[in-house]
């Protein structure tokens, strides 16, 4: 749904002229048979695409377009310094110079301008100097400025003129002392000063530098009481008194030299001056005579007058007042600020630098825009720099001979009162050249000029038949101007707008006008009500896949009219069986029925769009193993071609086997267990339900590897235990053996029948000796 189409419909345009004012994409159908029953005259206004879709041929659509014509296109001047001498008015720096635009509402017209800085372009320079007492030493240096500046400027242009003016202050209290003595000589002591004045044009612009030196040398310092000076009064007079100053239509430079601040609008009240500055020239005998009558001009007023007169200002001020004048520069287009030395000895270099800075930038400005007209700029500057918005108005760092281009879009939003022609002017700031653009507006259609007033048309001539419809006279209404406004809602007429004598007027989808229903319009230009009682529409039919009539038909009076090969209330049933053909050229593989272009499988084992997929048949797991393996784990035979070969199913990973889906009656499902090259098992399910879906356990089930430490520890422990067991067994056997031997010994011992006295080889270890005296002693007793 297009925004423009909405705007065209919402406008409720009653004529072709009203329609084309809504937007550039709105058109008006002039076909007398275009409107359906119940549609109002305003339904003829719609965007072009919608009109064509509704059956209006291109030849019957009024859609006037804007145009442009170049009226003067003099080429920019290509001239070298020292070449042919040209008058200023013969030098061209901007091209083209005059155009004519025909504007259609909402349709922009683009014009292209070319600007080229001409070499050896004439310059007028006016030196405006503060002659208050603090500038005494500066005046001495300025006295020789004429010839010196002429010499320097001759390097830039062969056509240079210079003028001189001076200012002090308003000649009323409290700006100056009004005592008779001070009016004659405002300076103190033995200083000889001239009487105070507001502004004096000392020298009209001249090419005689020596005359400049002579006249400036005759000037004397004056004085005033307060620090700010009346320089704004002087600038205003220099800007508006063109004949007195001698300005030509060339580059105009105003050098404003001071060592003080400035008074501006409102400060005049201190001297009892309340009248605003009128911005007019008041020079008599080259003296400003109305300083005591008019207040100082405002900054905005100065900006306007300087711009109107193409004057570029150079503020030559001392270091102390640099911040003030830099702020002022930001408010005055095409102005520059230079730092003036204490005695103005650097004024020539200051002027040259400021001129180069000003002339290297071009800024376009336009006159006041007519009501309902907008303008935008795009600049194409050096080195391919393109800017838009406010920056699109200007180009910087332009050297002599450089060409820059500007694309300017001009758009009309509606039609001005009475459609009169307007003039728009565009010019570069600081230059007298300008581009004049004549604007005319397309407010009516061509077919309106062929309007017919006849009694057999528009209900006895109560309107003008134009652009395929009646344009009713004042006080008449209806598609054919058949009734008066005061009889629109009478009961007799309303009865004709009720279907089957019901209570709803025009089925609540329209208004009863002159006994006929005019149906409401919808925001979407492709949707509309129709019918004698607005009982029909083209947007309330059945939908399929969120599309009206399934996208295979049109809605007429809330009923779908299906295209060929489609049927059903929403045209969602295709009669084409080609989508049901299986690879064996059988419809639904011989295992189903083709219904509305889709197979309904009658064999529960088979699934898929053509009943060829059997997820529970043998070999399914092996068939899909490689694809499942590469998509789930990035391994297997098809890991290098996985994206190309294995994108036919949707993969869902689960954490463990318990999360795998279980078979249901609605659709078969196959549980698979496969082993990879590393002897790891992976588990998945394969199922087809409108689309193929595989659920796979995200972790492989691999056999556990040997644990070395327990094995080594077990072997060592086994060896130790076996050794201990063997030792124990050996010890036990030894004990048993010893016990047996001992028992045998004991038994043999008991069974022994001999002793030591009977042993024939026994020899007693005891020897007996008889004391020979032993018996004798006893006998003697």
XYZ file of C-alpha atoms in Angstrom:
781
model
C 0.000 0.000 0.000
C 1.620 3.246 -1.120
C 1.597 6.417 0.945
C 1.030 8.498 -2.188
C -1.974 6.397 -3.108
C -3.392 6.960 0.330
C -2.949 10.712 -0.029
C -4.660 10.732 -3.399
C -7.651 8.830 -2.021
C -7.878 10.804 1.219
C -7.890 14.144 -0.585
C -11.506 13.624 -1.795
C -10.691 15.652 -4.886
C -13.845 16.696 -6.730
C -12.047 17.849 -9.885
C -8.955 17.048 -11.908
C -7.323 20.327 -10.820
C -7.824 19.473 -7.142
C -6.406 15.995 -7.753
C -3.099 17.025 -9.309
C -2.460 19.420 -6.402
C -2.365 16.514 -3.930
C 0.915 14.977 -5.075
C 3.147 14.233 -8.038
C 1.918 10.624 -8.298
C -1.785 11.409 -8.311
C -3.674 11.112 -11.586
C -7.277 11.608 -12.698
C -9.147 9.093 -14.871
C -11.280 10.834 -17.515
C -12.989 7.626 -18.734
C -16.755 8.169 -18.361
C -17.295 4.435 -17.664
C -14.508 4.152 -15.083
C -16.524 4.456 -11.854
C -18.314 1.429 -10.480
C -21.772 1.648 -9.026
C -21.658 3.443 -5.692
C -18.224 5.030 -6.218
C -18.045 8.839 -5.766
C -16.520 11.207 -8.308
C -13.450 11.595 -6.087
C -12.604 7.924 -6.751
C -11.274 9.085 -10.131
C -8.261 10.518 -8.262
C -5.715 7.845 -7.373
C -2.058 7.028 -7.867
C -1.071 5.979 -11.360
C -0.490 2.320 -10.603
C -3.854 1.925 -8.883
C -5.678 3.634 -11.742
C -4.158 1.218 -14.235
C -5.015 -1.780 -12.045
C -8.592 -0.527 -11.811
C -8.880 -0.540 -15.600
C -8.170 3.053 -16.634
C -6.030 3.071 -19.783
C -3.028 5.400 -19.930
C -4.593 7.583 -22.631
C -7.476 8.399 -20.268
C -5.304 9.454 -17.309
C -4.585 13.148 -16.732
C -1.129 13.447 -15.175
C 0.567 16.713 -16.237
C 4.302 16.974 -15.574
C 6.510 19.954 -14.796
C 9.116 21.269 -17.224
C 11.945 23.782 -17.525
C 13.340 26.007 -20.242
C 16.604 27.938 -20.411
C 16.019 31.516 -21.592
C 19.563 32.912 -21.363
C 22.661 30.762 -21.234
C 25.752 32.887 -21.838
C 28.958 30.860 -21.284
C 31.226 31.799 -18.394
C 34.103 34.099 -19.323
C 37.487 32.595 -20.151
C 39.919 35.492 -20.009
C 43.547 35.855 -18.998
C 45.016 38.879 -17.264
C 46.342 41.355 -19.786
C 44.049 39.997 -22.469
C 41.038 41.627 -24.043
C 39.675 44.479 -21.938
C 36.064 43.821 -21.006
C 33.473 45.939 -19.318
C 32.293 44.544 -15.944
C 28.832 43.851 -17.359
C 30.382 41.733 -20.128
C 32.085 39.361 -17.680
C 30.106 36.215 -16.833
C 30.898 34.007 -13.818
C 27.642 32.068 -13.396
C 25.713 30.071 -15.999
C 22.846 29.918 -17.009
C 21.458 33.385 -16.267
C 17.710 33.006 -16.838
C 15.327 30.049 -16.746
C 11.628 29.303 -16.757
C 10.187 26.486 -14.622
C 6.725 24.966 -14.782
C 6.021 23.358 -11.398
C 3.605 20.530 -10.619
C 2.743 20.157 -6.935
C 5.086 17.712 -5.191
C 7.317 17.211 -8.236
C 10.822 18.718 -7.836
C 12.531 20.415 -10.763
C 16.345 20.289 -10.755
C 18.491 22.995 -12.296
C 22.279 22.889 -12.624
C 24.398 26.025 -12.168
C 28.063 26.491 -13.036
C 30.282 29.092 -11.335
C 33.779 30.071 -12.445
C 35.978 32.744 -10.870
C 37.025 35.070 -13.651
C 40.612 36.215 -13.833
C 41.362 39.975 -13.730
C 37.910 40.765 -12.331
C 37.442 44.489 -11.419
C 37.517 45.482 -7.731
C 36.135 48.536 -5.912
C 37.598 49.070 -2.405
C 36.295 51.667 0.028
C 38.426 52.379 3.108
C 36.266 53.475 6.056
C 38.403 54.716 8.958
C 37.737 55.644 12.561
C 39.127 59.165 13.067
C 38.675 59.359 16.827
C 41.753 60.569 18.720
C 43.066 57.080 19.506
C 43.613 56.486 15.768
C 46.008 59.441 15.339
C 49.121 57.359 14.601
C 47.110 55.103 12.256
C 46.104 58.070 10.090
C 49.768 58.798 9.341
C 50.267 55.308 7.864
C 47.023 55.435 5.881
C 48.036 58.683 4.149
C 50.261 56.718 1.734
C 47.857 53.783 1.413
C 46.488 54.765 -1.996
C 49.543 54.304 -4.184
C 50.903 51.370 -2.147
C 47.611 49.490 -2.281
C 47.229 50.282 -5.988
C 50.613 48.667 -6.610
C 49.754 45.522 -4.663
C 46.251 45.155 -6.134
C 47.640 45.465 -9.657
C 48.974 41.935 -9.128
C 45.369 40.755 -8.781
C 43.436 42.974 -11.179
C 44.137 45.614 -13.779
C 40.884 47.424 -12.946
C 41.058 48.673 -9.335
C 39.464 51.715 -7.727
C 39.782 52.999 -4.178
C 37.771 55.413 -2.025
C 37.976 56.807 1.507
C 35.548 57.748 4.241
C 35.798 58.496 7.941
C 33.557 58.427 10.993
C 33.585 59.443 14.638
C 30.288 59.523 16.525
C 26.781 60.981 16.701
C 27.011 64.708 17.367
C 24.817 64.720 20.481
C 25.390 64.170 24.179
C 26.545 61.903 25.797
C 28.618 60.693 22.813
C 30.460 64.026 22.409
C 30.819 67.169 24.464
C 28.451 69.843 23.140
C 30.133 72.840 24.722
C 31.013 75.442 22.043
C 34.730 75.039 22.598
C 34.617 71.255 22.383
C 32.477 71.402 19.265
C 35.283 73.354 17.609
C 38.147 71.284 19.029
C 37.194 68.136 20.990
C 40.791 67.329 21.862
C 42.536 68.374 25.092
C 45.677 70.452 25.549
C 47.285 72.006 22.511
C 46.118 69.223 20.125
C 44.515 70.653 16.983
C 41.535 68.417 16.082
C 38.649 68.856 13.676
C 35.037 69.197 14.818
C 33.273 65.894 15.601
C 31.071 64.376 12.901
C 29.161 61.143 12.306
C 30.297 60.099 8.820
C 32.041 61.864 5.952
C 32.590 60.576 2.411
C 36.073 61.991 1.788
C 36.833 60.430 -1.598
C 34.529 58.807 -4.105
C 35.891 55.598 -5.649
C 38.710 56.470 -8.057
C 41.535 54.806 -9.917
C 43.859 57.728 -8.998
C 45.929 56.493 -6.058
C 47.798 59.796 -5.759
C 44.539 61.677 -5.266
C 43.720 59.224 -2.452
C 47.023 60.074 -0.770
C 46.457 63.810 -1.167
C 42.925 63.901 0.272
C 43.677 61.495 3.114
C 46.732 63.543 3.966
C 44.480 66.559 4.527
C 42.341 64.744 7.119
C 42.527 65.587 10.815
C 41.759 63.537 13.910
C 38.618 64.319 15.894
C 37.419 63.097 19.283
C 34.456 61.847 21.311
C 33.636 60.940 24.910
C 32.717 57.235 25.019
C 34.723 54.265 23.841
C 32.322 52.615 21.351
C 32.188 54.448 18.041
C 29.378 55.199 15.591
C 30.774 53.007 12.831
C 27.437 51.295 12.091
C 25.942 54.625 10.927
C 28.862 54.973 8.505
C 28.600 51.391 7.197
C 24.893 51.871 6.513
C 25.511 55.031 4.476
C 28.362 53.430 2.532
C 26.074 50.500 1.660
C 22.994 52.475 0.541
C 24.564 55.590 -0.989
C 25.821 53.875 -4.123
C 25.819 56.982 -6.320
C 27.786 59.033 -3.794
C 30.318 56.272 -3.176
C 30.590 55.363 -6.860
C 30.033 51.597 -6.583
C 30.161 49.659 -9.874
C 28.668 46.205 -10.548
C 31.971 44.537 -9.688
C 33.577 43.056 -6.571
C 32.828 45.519 -3.766
C 35.086 45.562 -0.713
C 34.527 47.686 2.391
C 37.519 47.936 4.775
C 36.334 49.016 8.238
C 39.306 50.172 10.347
C 38.962 50.917 14.082
C 40.479 50.306 17.494
C 37.216 50.391 19.429
C 33.836 48.709 19.712
C 30.566 49.833 18.143
C 27.159 51.211 19.049
C 24.094 49.409 17.666
C 20.298 49.714 17.641
C 18.943 50.903 20.993
C 22.036 52.792 22.083
C 20.610 55.963 20.532
C 18.176 56.257 23.432
C 21.074 57.518 25.555
C 21.051 60.637 23.367
C 17.271 60.846 23.158
C 17.151 59.279 19.677
C 14.315 56.746 19.408
C 13.487 56.565 15.691
C 14.818 53.329 14.134
C 17.301 53.690 11.345
C 15.435 53.883 8.025
C 18.199 52.327 5.923
C 18.177 55.194 3.401
C 20.862 57.511 2.101
C 21.121 60.878 3.929
C 24.316 62.392 2.540
C 24.466 66.138 1.873
C 27.760 67.518 0.664
C 29.177 64.055 1.472
C 28.218 64.390 5.170
C 25.685 62.222 7.040
C 23.114 64.732 8.231
C 20.602 62.578 10.123
C 22.776 61.027 12.843
C 20.941 63.048 15.494
C 17.552 61.971 14.104
C 17.861 58.205 13.527
C 19.156 55.512 15.888
C 22.076 53.264 15.044
C 21.143 50.387 12.694
C 20.798 46.859 14.044
C 23.169 44.084 12.994
C 20.381 42.333 11.066
C 19.593 45.584 9.250
C 23.245 45.961 8.259
C 23.411 42.351 7.067
C 20.413 42.922 4.821
C 21.757 46.129 3.261
C 25.284 44.777 2.764
C 23.844 41.669 1.105
C 21.412 43.662 -1.070
C 24.300 45.761 -2.348
C 26.807 42.872 -2.730
C 29.340 44.417 -0.352
C 31.976 42.222 1.307
C 33.269 43.625 4.586
C 36.802 43.407 5.971
C 37.098 44.375 9.648
C 40.628 45.669 10.307
C 40.667 45.952 14.123
C 43.282 45.876 16.857
C 44.109 42.780 18.892
C 42.021 43.953 21.855
C 38.735 43.881 19.899
C 39.365 40.742 17.845
C 36.877 38.548 19.823
C 34.057 41.114 19.401
C 34.478 41.482 15.652
C 34.928 37.759 15.100
C 31.499 37.261 16.640
C 30.187 40.012 14.350
C 31.794 38.270 11.353
C 29.804 35.117 12.105
C 26.609 37.156 11.722
C 27.584 38.911 8.483
C 27.997 36.604 5.464
C 31.029 37.145 3.228
C 32.989 39.130 5.816
C 36.492 38.737 7.256
C 38.441 39.957 10.282
C 42.104 40.945 10.279
C 44.372 42.014 13.132
C 45.434 45.622 12.715
C 48.768 46.616 14.201
C 48.812 49.477 16.694
C 49.707 52.020 13.994
C 48.046 50.314 10.941
C 51.400 49.583 9.348
C 50.232 46.149 8.188
C 46.970 47.279 6.617
C 47.982 46.390 3.029
C 48.881 42.797 3.857
C 45.713 42.563 5.929
C 43.551 43.674 2.981
C 45.276 41.313 0.518
C 44.887 38.308 2.853
C 41.260 39.114 3.616
C 40.427 39.551 -0.079
C 42.008 36.197 -0.956
C 40.024 34.556 1.832
C 36.718 36.101 0.731
C 37.188 35.478 -2.982
C 38.107 31.803 -2.476
C 34.611 30.977 -1.235
C 31.326 31.155 -3.137
C 28.033 31.086 -1.232
C 24.678 31.007 -3.010
C 21.645 32.789 -1.611
C 18.142 33.112 -2.964
C 15.479 35.775 -2.769
C 12.342 35.267 -0.700
C 10.576 32.077 -1.726
C 6.963 32.246 -2.917
C 4.419 30.676 -0.601
C 4.443 26.887 -0.829
C 7.795 26.669 -2.643
C 10.841 24.937 -1.149
C 14.460 24.855 -2.344
C 17.415 22.577 -1.587
C 21.060 22.810 -2.673
C 23.787 20.303 -3.478
C 27.317 21.508 -4.232
C 29.954 19.749 -6.345
C 33.220 21.427 -5.366
C 36.904 20.851 -6.083
C 38.425 17.394 -5.626
C 35.021 15.710 -5.901
C 33.673 17.116 -2.618
C 29.853 16.889 -2.548
C 27.807 18.625 0.164
C 24.091 18.962 0.909
C 21.919 21.004 3.268
C 23.311 24.385 4.249
C 26.794 23.247 3.185
C 25.320 22.563 -0.243
C 25.078 26.316 -0.791
C 28.834 26.921 -0.799
C 32.230 25.840 -2.087
C 35.570 26.825 -0.516
C 39.221 26.995 -1.595
C 38.311 28.133 -5.101
C 41.191 29.473 -7.152
C 40.949 31.740 -10.184
C 39.778 29.700 -13.163
C 38.224 26.905 -11.074
C 34.745 25.695 -12.012
C 32.260 24.439 -9.407
C 28.710 23.197 -9.871
C 25.465 23.388 -7.920
C 22.345 21.218 -8.275
C 19.256 23.029 -7.033
C 15.886 21.334 -6.428
C 12.817 23.576 -6.485
C 9.505 22.065 -5.374
C 6.005 23.536 -5.173
C 3.686 22.235 -2.478
C 0.262 23.158 -3.792
C -0.756 26.041 -5.983
C -0.399 29.733 -5.032
C -3.407 31.988 -5.015
C -4.714 32.546 -8.544
C -1.733 30.542 -9.846
C 0.157 33.693 -10.794
C 3.745 33.606 -12.040
C 6.490 34.249 -9.479
C 10.145 35.226 -9.846
C 12.976 33.694 -7.848
C 16.541 34.997 -7.915
C 19.694 33.103 -6.939
C 23.085 34.773 -6.720
C 26.515 34.238 -5.201
C 27.084 36.465 -2.175
C 29.399 39.375 -2.898
C 28.779 39.257 -6.647
C 26.365 41.327 -8.709
C 25.511 38.506 -11.105
C 22.353 36.506 -10.483
C 20.198 33.769 -11.949
C 16.593 34.739 -12.593
C 14.042 31.920 -12.452
C 10.447 32.484 -13.546
C 8.095 30.090 -11.788
C 4.729 29.137 -13.258
C 2.421 26.630 -11.587
C 0.319 23.802 -13.020
C -2.992 24.322 -11.248
C -5.457 22.787 -13.715
C -5.612 19.875 -16.121
C -5.701 20.297 -19.886
C -9.051 18.521 -20.030
C -10.625 21.287 -17.917
C -10.213 23.648 -20.844
C -12.583 21.412 -22.832
C -15.489 21.633 -20.361
C -18.973 21.301 -21.858
C -22.119 23.027 -20.578
C -25.165 21.360 -22.116
C -28.683 20.634 -20.948
C -28.382 16.934 -21.702
C -25.343 16.698 -19.421
C -25.001 17.168 -15.668
C -28.749 17.196 -14.998
C -30.031 19.926 -17.297
C -26.824 21.907 -17.287
C -26.406 22.216 -13.503
C -22.697 21.690 -13.917
C -19.823 21.571 -16.399
C -18.884 18.233 -17.917
C -15.106 18.141 -17.816
C -12.437 15.449 -17.478
C -15.050 12.650 -17.651
C -17.184 13.932 -14.747
C -19.603 16.691 -13.836
C -18.250 19.685 -11.994
C -21.353 20.975 -10.238
C -22.416 24.570 -10.049
C -22.568 26.240 -6.668
C -25.369 24.791 -4.541
C -25.661 21.556 -6.545
C -24.440 18.112 -5.530
C -24.420 14.537 -6.743
C -22.490 12.630 -9.378
C -24.581 14.321 -12.066
C -25.454 17.469 -10.049
C -28.958 16.090 -9.797
C -30.038 17.698 -6.518
C -29.586 20.717 -4.329
C -27.539 20.675 -1.138
C -30.577 21.553 0.960
C -32.418 18.371 -0.142
C -29.591 15.900 0.314
C -30.898 14.194 3.466
C -34.660 14.119 2.922
C -36.512 10.980 4.020
C -37.874 10.269 0.538
C -34.412 10.201 -0.930
C -32.965 8.144 1.958
C -35.503 5.382 1.297
C -33.756 4.646 -1.986
C -30.498 3.931 -0.098
C -31.877 1.140 2.129
C -31.495 -2.420 0.887
C -34.641 -4.584 1.258
C -36.310 -1.747 3.221
C -33.829 -2.256 6.039
C -32.675 0.321 8.571
C -29.055 0.734 7.440
C -28.280 3.481 4.967
C -25.968 2.191 2.257
C -25.191 -0.890 4.401
C -23.306 1.456 6.778
C -20.555 1.580 4.150
C -21.413 4.880 2.501
C -23.541 8.026 2.442
C -26.854 8.604 0.786
C -26.448 11.543 -1.603
C -29.450 12.592 -3.651
C -31.040 9.192 -3.177
C -27.966 7.291 -4.326
C -25.313 5.612 -2.277
C -21.779 6.978 -2.457
C -19.576 4.372 -0.861
C -16.844 5.149 1.647
C -13.232 5.070 0.539
C -10.626 2.898 2.221
C -7.105 3.890 3.248
C -5.789 1.176 0.955
C -6.458 2.378 -2.597
C -6.815 -1.242 -3.774
C -9.757 -1.848 -1.428
C -13.197 -0.410 -2.113
C -16.920 -0.809 -1.454
C -19.310 -1.116 -4.380
C -22.868 -2.025 -5.276
C -26.114 -0.092 -5.377
C -26.288 -0.165 -1.577
C -22.515 -0.435 -0.979
C -23.178 -4.008 0.058
C -20.190 -5.389 -1.804
C -16.479 -5.099 -1.262
C -13.314 -6.678 -2.615
C -11.473 -7.378 0.633
C -13.736 -9.554 2.827
C -13.387 -12.869 0.978
C -11.919 -16.048 2.459
C -8.138 -16.117 2.857
C -5.529 -18.848 2.567
C -1.915 -18.475 3.695
C -2.889 -14.964 4.807
C -3.650 -14.064 1.186
C -6.981 -12.939 -0.146
C -8.459 -15.818 -2.203
C -5.170 -17.620 -1.637
C -3.495 -15.339 -4.144
C -5.150 -17.354 -6.932
C -8.277 -15.348 -7.598
C -10.059 -12.016 -7.147
C -12.636 -10.965 -4.622
C -15.932 -9.723 -6.052
C -18.769 -8.823 -3.723
C -17.221 -10.917 -0.929
C -16.959 -14.070 -3.115
C -13.735 -15.440 -4.556
C -13.621 -15.809 -8.333
C -10.835 -18.348 -8.744
C -8.245 -18.493 -11.490
C -8.090 -21.483 -13.842
C -6.977 -24.764 -12.171
C -8.032 -23.525 -8.721
C -11.178 -24.096 -6.738
C -12.486 -23.776 -3.181
C -13.952 -20.884 -1.200
C -10.492 -19.369 -0.828
C -9.128 -20.626 -4.186
C -6.683 -22.698 -2.181
C -7.345 -26.034 -3.899
C -5.206 -26.645 -6.971
C -6.569 -28.945 -9.684
C -3.065 -29.509 -11.045
C -1.799 -33.075 -10.361
C 1.769 -32.475 -11.564
C 2.842 -31.744 -7.994
C 1.658 -35.224 -6.966
C 3.766 -37.181 -9.483
C 6.337 -39.463 -7.873
C 9.706 -40.324 -9.390
C 8.099 -43.374 -11.031
C 5.544 -41.060 -12.723
C 2.753 -42.516 -10.629
C 0.378 -40.170 -8.799
C 1.335 -40.287 -5.122
C 3.545 -43.355 -5.829
C 0.406 -45.440 -6.104
C 0.007 -45.242 -2.327
C -2.240 -42.191 -1.937
C -4.717 -39.729 -3.426
C -3.973 -36.298 -4.967
C -6.172 -33.705 -3.266
C -5.752 -29.973 -4.075
C -2.296 -30.586 -5.484
C -1.109 -32.476 -2.375
C -0.809 -36.217 -1.790
C -2.834 -37.811 0.984
C -1.055 -41.113 1.621
C -3.414 -44.049 2.205
C -0.628 -46.458 3.242
C 0.398 -45.362 6.777
C 3.983 -46.561 6.245
C 4.594 -44.055 3.463
C 4.904 -40.324 3.815
C 6.212 -37.243 2.002
C 4.833 -34.999 -0.721
C 4.536 -37.921 -3.155
C 4.189 -40.835 -0.634
C 7.710 -42.093 -1.434
C 9.270 -41.792 2.011
C 9.079 -44.813 4.298
C 10.793 -43.964 7.608
C 10.148 -47.443 9.112
C 11.297 -49.518 6.159
C 14.510 -51.603 6.530
C 17.733 -49.796 5.644
C 16.519 -46.297 6.631
C 19.052 -45.974 9.453
C 21.983 -47.058 7.266
C 20.811 -44.823 4.406
C 20.877 -41.642 6.501
C 23.774 -42.555 8.816
C 26.477 -40.576 6.949
C 24.398 -37.378 6.759
C 23.354 -37.508 10.398
C 26.967 -38.148 11.418
C 28.398 -35.210 9.434
C 25.727 -32.704 10.477
C 25.660 -33.684 14.144
C 29.349 -34.410 14.773
C 31.242 -33.127 11.696
C 32.646 -36.587 10.937
C 31.943 -39.457 8.600
C 32.108 -40.122 4.892
C 30.220 -36.961 3.846
C 31.866 -34.405 6.123
C 33.378 -32.591 3.108
C 30.147 -32.455 1.097
C 27.749 -32.164 4.010
C 26.219 -28.809 3.053
C 25.412 -29.962 -0.490
C 24.297 -33.541 0.158
C 22.703 -33.426 3.612
C 20.395 -30.417 3.763
C 17.212 -32.387 3.167
C 16.217 -32.730 6.828
C 15.907 -30.614 9.962
C 18.335 -31.600 12.702
C 17.427 -31.322 16.382
C 19.969 -32.227 19.067
C 18.893 -33.666 22.438
C 20.945 -34.279 25.576
C 20.285 -37.975 26.145
C 18.334 -40.953 24.799
C 15.386 -40.284 27.089
C 14.760 -37.014 25.249
C 14.365 -38.697 21.851
C 10.758 -38.619 20.550
C 8.718 -41.775 20.805
C 6.582 -43.299 18.042
C 2.965 -42.116 17.823
C 0.133 -43.274 15.652
C -0.044 -40.002 13.760
C 3.228 -40.503 11.901
C 5.822 -43.310 11.858
C 9.193 -42.808 13.510
C 12.356 -44.897 13.277
C 14.830 -45.311 16.169
C 18.376 -45.841 14.942
C 21.643 -46.955 16.590
C 24.776 -46.642 14.481
C 28.520 -47.015 15.109
C 31.228 -44.735 13.718
C 34.822 -45.489 12.730
C 35.974 -45.077 16.337
C 33.571 -47.776 17.561
C 31.426 -45.087 19.184
C 27.653 -45.456 19.093
C 25.235 -42.610 18.288
C 21.483 -42.665 18.574
C 18.894 -40.793 16.480
C 15.318 -40.911 15.256
C 14.123 -40.363 11.698
C 10.600 -39.174 11.003
C 8.653 -37.470 8.219
C 5.690 -35.255 9.078
C 5.224 -32.629 6.335
C 9.006 -32.286 6.534
C 11.871 -34.628 7.425
C 13.062 -34.278 11.005
C 15.980 -36.004 12.722
C 16.526 -35.939 16.492
C 20.036 -36.999 17.536
C 21.679 -37.459 20.946
C 24.406 -34.812 21.054
C 27.011 -37.018 22.774
C 28.609 -40.199 21.399
C 28.602 -43.394 23.453
C 32.144 -44.753 23.242
C 33.720 -47.864 25.027
C 35.804 -46.838 28.015
C 39.634 -47.266 27.598
C 41.871 -49.184 30.075
C 42.826 -47.422 33.320
C 46.618 -47.995 33.589
C 47.171 -47.103 37.235
C 44.668 -49.594 38.693
C 45.987 -52.267 36.326
C 49.609 -51.718 37.374
C 48.609 -51.471 41.012
C 46.571 -54.664 40.643
C 49.434 -56.532 38.982
C 51.917 -55.432 41.656
C 49.460 -56.211 44.409
C 48.760 -59.622 42.805
C 52.428 -60.457 42.599
C 52.954 -59.478 46.217
C 49.918 -61.421 47.356
C 50.908 -64.458 45.338
C 54.440 -64.304 46.818
C 53.057 -63.990 50.333
C 50.692 -66.863 49.656
C 53.511 -69.038 48.364
C 55.618 -68.179 51.401
C 52.757 -69.004 53.694
C 52.142 -72.263 51.902
C 55.839 -73.106 52.049
C 55.938 -72.267 55.749
C 52.848 -74.342 56.390
C 54.305 -77.273 54.516
C 57.547 -76.973 56.488
C 55.666 -76.898 59.759
C 53.661 -79.939 58.788
C 56.823 -81.693 57.639
C 58.670 -80.887 60.883
C 55.791 -82.037 62.979
C 55.625 -85.283 61.101
C 59.364 -85.832 61.520
C 59.221 -85.046 65.194
C 56.285 -87.395 65.741
C 58.151 -90.098 63.886
C 61.165 -89.465 66.072
C 59.183 -89.695 69.188
C 57.611 -92.905 68.031
C 60.929 -94.446 67.186
C 62.324 -93.350 70.458
C 59.606 -95.124 72.343
C 60.057 -98.240 70.307
C 63.845 -98.461 70.991
C 64.869 -101.783 73.037
C 68.564 -101.179 73.774
C 70.380 -98.936 76.205
C 73.967 -97.637 76.566
C 75.410 -100.468 78.866
C 74.681 -103.190 76.406
C 76.183 -101.299 73.527
C 79.241 -103.251 72.586
C 81.000 -100.249 71.379
C 80.000 -98.167 74.332
C 82.898 -96.918 76.373
C 82.093 -95.213 79.617
C 83.474 -91.741 80.016
C 83.969 -92.279 83.750
C 87.351 -93.373 85.074
C 87.688 -94.564 88.715
C 90.914 -94.405 90.684
C 91.464 -95.900 94.199
C 93.429 -93.944 96.724
C 95.837 -96.491 98.127
C 95.699 -94.897 101.463
C 91.944 -94.895 101.628
C 91.533 -98.161 103.401
C 94.388 -97.785 105.761
C 93.119 -94.687 107.449
C 89.751 -96.223 108.033
C 91.313 -99.273 109.577
C 93.472 -97.308 111.957
C 90.477 -95.625 113.392
